[in-house]
Amino acid sequence: MVFEKVTEEESRYHDLEKMDTHEILTGINREDKTVPDAVEKAIPQIEKLVAAIADKLLAGGRLFYIGAGTSGRLGVLDASEIPPTYGMPFDLIIGIIAGGETAIRRPVENAEDDGRQGWLDLVQYAISEKDIVVGIAASGTTPYVIGALQESRSKGIPTGCIVCNPGSPVAAEADYPVEVIVGPEFVTGSTRMKSGTAQKLVLNMLSTAVMVRIGRVEDNKMVNMQLTNSKLVDRGTRMLMENTGLTDYERARELLLKSGSVKKAIDAAGI
């Protein structure tokens, strides 16, 4: 039986080349508005995946995202933003893309069709049952991702996924599947559009909720962010002043830079 991909169904819009720019933009925007509703329906699934990831990280494990093309790039992006935002180690959440780093900027021919390479790429990180793997694939049929999840499960490593087709082969290999069904794309089959947006929204929710659950956020503040530029130093200084009652900006800034993070500066202030 052939697996039917909703993501590959024909667009509801026709003769795009005959539309004026306003019509094109309005159509894209109209479709984009449906994405948050689709994500909302998947919240119960996302909640289960968040709990599983948080448990693994708190126990000393790691989170791996693995995907190809746009899906892989989104995973790499989310993983790369965690260290500066939450002050976490760079090897705690790892994004892997079919074709390696080259594929982040340019397509690598047939990389996603290799059903063995996904697991081989995970092995390079000495992955074990302490870790958790989340496959990202809009179609839910990417061999690279399916193979990685199959091998992970066979070795007792828990798996999750983010897909945009119901009942997909990728979801079948996931202990914690997240299925966000956004329907046909504005441009037929262009899953970098609604599907990519849906995956980005889910990744934002996933990693943010996990960081909150493992104690990297206090109140609504990123108290563990890295002070890597003047904007973040200024933000951190103002956060420190708000939390401690310090009124001297330069004194607060000096304490922040000496301590290395807002959280450590608050503790050092002893106020």
Short mmCIF file of C-alpha atoms in Angstrom, two decimals, residues 19-206:
data_model
loop_
_atom_site.label_atom_id
_atom_site.label_comp_id
_atom_site.label_asym_id
_atom_site.label_seq_id
_atom_site.Cartn_x
_atom_site.Cartn_y
_atom_site.Cartn_z
CA MET A 19 -1.20 36.48 -9.68
CA ASP A 20 0.07 39.93 -8.80
CA THR A 21 2.45 40.24 -5.86
CA HIS A 22 -0.30 41.21 -3.42
CA GLU A 23 -2.32 38.11 -4.31
CA ILE A 24 0.72 35.86 -3.85
CA LEU A 25 1.56 37.33 -0.46
CA THR A 26 -2.06 37.23 0.69
CA GLY A 27 -2.35 33.58 -0.29
CA ILE A 28 0.84 32.61 1.52
CA ASN A 29 -0.24 34.53 4.61
CA ARG A 30 -3.68 32.91 4.54
CA GLU A 31 -2.09 29.47 4.57
CA ASP A 32 0.45 30.42 7.24
CA LYS A 33 -2.38 31.41 9.57
CA THR A 34 -3.51 27.78 9.69
CA VAL A 35 -0.20 26.53 11.08
CA PRO A 36 -0.61 27.55 14.75
CA ASP A 37 -3.96 25.75 14.89
CA ALA A 38 -2.33 22.57 13.61
CA VAL A 39 0.43 22.89 16.19
CA GLU A 40 -2.11 23.42 18.96
CA LYS A 41 -3.73 20.08 18.14
CA ALA A 42 -0.34 18.40 18.65
CA ILE A 43 0.30 19.87 22.12
CA PRO A 44 -0.55 16.60 23.95
CA GLN A 45 2.08 14.82 21.84
CA ILE A 46 4.62 17.62 22.34
CA GLU A 47 4.03 17.49 26.09
CA LYS A 48 4.98 13.80 26.23
CA LEU A 49 8.14 14.43 24.21
CA VAL A 50 9.15 17.36 26.46
CA ALA A 51 8.81 15.16 29.54
CA ALA A 52 10.92 12.40 27.98
CA ILE A 53 13.67 14.82 26.91
CA ALA A 54 13.76 16.61 30.27
CA ASP A 55 14.09 13.29 32.10
CA LYS A 56 17.03 12.29 29.91
CA LEU A 57 18.85 15.62 30.27
CA LEU A 58 18.37 15.67 34.04
CA ALA A 59 19.83 12.17 34.19
CA GLY A 60 22.96 13.26 32.30
CA GLY A 61 21.89 12.33 28.77
CA ARG A 62 21.81 14.32 25.55
CA LEU A 63 19.24 15.27 22.93
CA PHE A 64 19.95 14.60 19.27
CA TYR A 65 17.97 16.16 16.41
CA ILE A 66 18.42 14.38 13.09
CA GLY A 67 16.97 15.31 9.71
CA ALA A 68 17.63 16.16 6.08
CA GLY A 69 17.20 19.33 4.03
CA THR A 70 15.04 22.03 5.62
CA SER A 71 14.11 19.73 8.50
CA GLY A 72 17.75 19.03 9.26
CA ARG A 73 18.66 22.71 9.10
CA LEU A 74 15.90 23.59 11.55
CA GLY A 75 17.21 21.00 14.00
CA VAL A 76 20.77 22.35 13.70
CA LEU A 77 19.44 25.88 14.22
CA ASP A 78 17.50 25.00 17.36
CA ALA A 79 20.43 23.08 18.84
CA SER A 80 22.87 25.92 18.12
CA GLU A 81 20.71 28.48 19.94
CA ILE A 82 20.55 26.63 23.26
CA PRO A 83 24.11 27.32 24.55
CA PRO A 84 24.01 31.14 24.18
CA THR A 85 20.39 31.42 25.29
CA TYR A 86 20.49 29.15 28.30
CA GLY A 87 24.19 28.75 29.07
CA MET A 88 24.17 25.03 28.34
CA PRO A 89 27.15 23.00 27.02
CA PHE A 90 27.45 22.85 23.24
CA ASP A 91 27.34 19.06 23.30
CA LEU A 92 24.09 18.74 25.25
CA ILE A 93 21.71 19.25 22.32
CA ILE A 94 23.19 18.22 18.99
CA GLY A 95 21.75 18.81 15.53
CA ILE A 96 22.72 16.37 12.79
CA ILE A 97 21.88 16.91 9.11
CA ALA A 98 22.18 14.44 6.24
CA GLY A 99 25.25 15.37 4.22
CA GLY A 100 27.02 17.00 7.16
CA GLU A 101 27.86 20.67 7.61
CA THR A 102 28.06 21.23 3.86
CA ALA A 103 24.32 20.49 3.63
CA ILE A 104 23.48 23.39 5.94
CA ARG A 105 24.23 25.82 3.10
CA ARG A 106 23.87 23.74 -0.04
CA PRO A 107 22.07 20.49 -0.96
CA VAL A 108 24.08 17.26 -0.85
CA GLU A 109 22.82 14.93 -3.57
CA ASN A 110 21.01 11.79 -2.35
CA ALA A 111 22.14 12.27 1.26
CA GLU A 112 18.62 11.84 2.62
CA ASP A 113 18.12 8.56 0.73
CA ASP A 114 20.80 6.66 2.63
CA GLY A 115 19.00 4.59 5.25
CA ARG A 116 22.22 3.56 7.02
CA GLN A 117 24.04 6.87 7.26
CA GLY A 118 21.78 8.42 9.90
CA TRP A 119 22.79 5.84 12.49
CA LEU A 120 26.45 6.03 11.44
CA ASP A 121 26.34 9.78 12.01
CA LEU A 122 24.89 9.26 15.49
CA VAL A 123 27.57 6.70 16.33
CA GLN A 124 30.20 9.40 15.79
CA TYR A 125 28.92 10.97 19.03
CA ALA A 126 29.14 7.74 21.06
CA ILE A 127 25.35 7.76 21.46
CA SER A 128 23.89 5.45 24.12
CA GLU A 129 20.66 4.55 25.88
CA LYS A 130 21.22 7.56 28.17
CA ASP A 131 20.38 9.82 25.21
CA ILE A 132 17.23 10.54 23.18
CA VAL A 133 16.90 11.03 19.40
CA VAL A 134 14.28 13.20 17.67
CA GLY A 135 13.87 12.72 13.92
CA ILE A 136 12.62 15.72 11.94
CA ALA A 137 11.04 15.02 8.56
CA ALA A 138 8.13 16.90 7.02
CA SER A 139 7.20 13.99 4.76
CA GLY A 140 7.72 11.37 7.45
CA THR A 141 9.36 9.13 4.83
CA THR A 142 13.03 10.21 4.81
CA PRO A 143 15.18 7.03 4.77
CA TYR A 144 18.07 8.78 6.54
CA VAL A 145 15.78 9.56 9.49
CA ILE A 146 13.89 6.26 9.48
CA GLY A 147 17.14 4.29 9.63
CA ALA A 148 18.49 6.41 12.48
CA LEU A 149 15.33 5.94 14.56
CA GLN A 150 15.11 2.21 13.82
CA GLU A 151 18.68 1.58 14.95
CA SER A 152 18.26 3.81 17.99
CA ARG A 153 15.19 1.92 19.16
CA SER A 154 16.84 -1.44 18.57
CA LYS A 155 19.59 -0.38 20.97
CA GLY A 156 17.25 0.87 23.68
CA ILE A 157 17.57 4.56 22.85
CA PRO A 158 14.21 6.40 23.10
CA THR A 159 13.03 8.21 20.00
CA GLY A 160 10.72 11.06 19.06
CA CYS A 161 9.84 12.80 15.82
CA ILE A 162 8.31 15.90 14.28
CA VAL A 163 6.45 15.15 11.04
CA CYS A 164 3.70 16.75 8.96
CA ASN A 165 1.90 13.69 7.57
CA PRO A 166 -0.34 11.39 9.61
CA GLY A 167 0.65 7.76 10.19
CA SER A 168 4.06 8.07 8.57
CA PRO A 169 6.94 5.57 8.58
CA VAL A 170 9.04 7.99 10.68
CA ALA A 171 6.28 8.27 13.30
CA ALA A 172 6.06 4.46 13.39
CA GLU A 173 9.67 4.39 14.60
CA ALA A 174 9.13 7.04 17.29
CA ASP A 175 8.27 6.35 20.91
CA TYR A 176 7.04 9.95 21.16
CA PRO A 177 5.70 11.03 17.76
CA VAL A 178 4.60 14.61 17.10
CA GLU A 179 2.40 14.93 14.03
CA VAL A 180 1.51 18.44 12.89
CA ILE A 181 -0.80 18.15 9.89
CA VAL A 182 -0.72 21.45 8.01
CA GLY A 183 -2.10 20.19 4.68
CA PRO A 184 -1.02 21.08 1.11
CA GLU A 185 1.52 23.85 0.60
CA PHE A 186 0.91 27.12 -1.26
CA VAL A 187 3.43 25.92 -3.84
CA THR A 188 2.72 22.22 -4.30
CA GLY A 189 5.17 20.10 -2.31
CA SER A 190 7.26 23.04 -1.05
CA THR A 191 7.52 21.81 2.53
CA ARG A 192 9.94 24.56 3.52
CA MET A 193 6.79 26.69 3.80
CA LYS A 194 3.95 25.63 6.15
CA SER A 195 5.60 22.38 7.16
CA GLY A 196 8.88 24.14 7.92
CA THR A 197 7.06 26.82 9.89
CA ALA A 198 5.23 24.16 11.89
CA GLN A 199 8.47 22.33 12.66
CA LYS A 200 10.14 25.57 13.76
CA LEU A 201 7.21 26.36 16.08
CA VAL A 202 7.35 22.88 17.61
CA LEU A 203 11.12 23.08 18.08
CA ASN A 204 10.74 26.45 19.81
CA MET A 205 8.15 24.94 22.14
CA LEU A 206 10.13 21.78 22.71
#
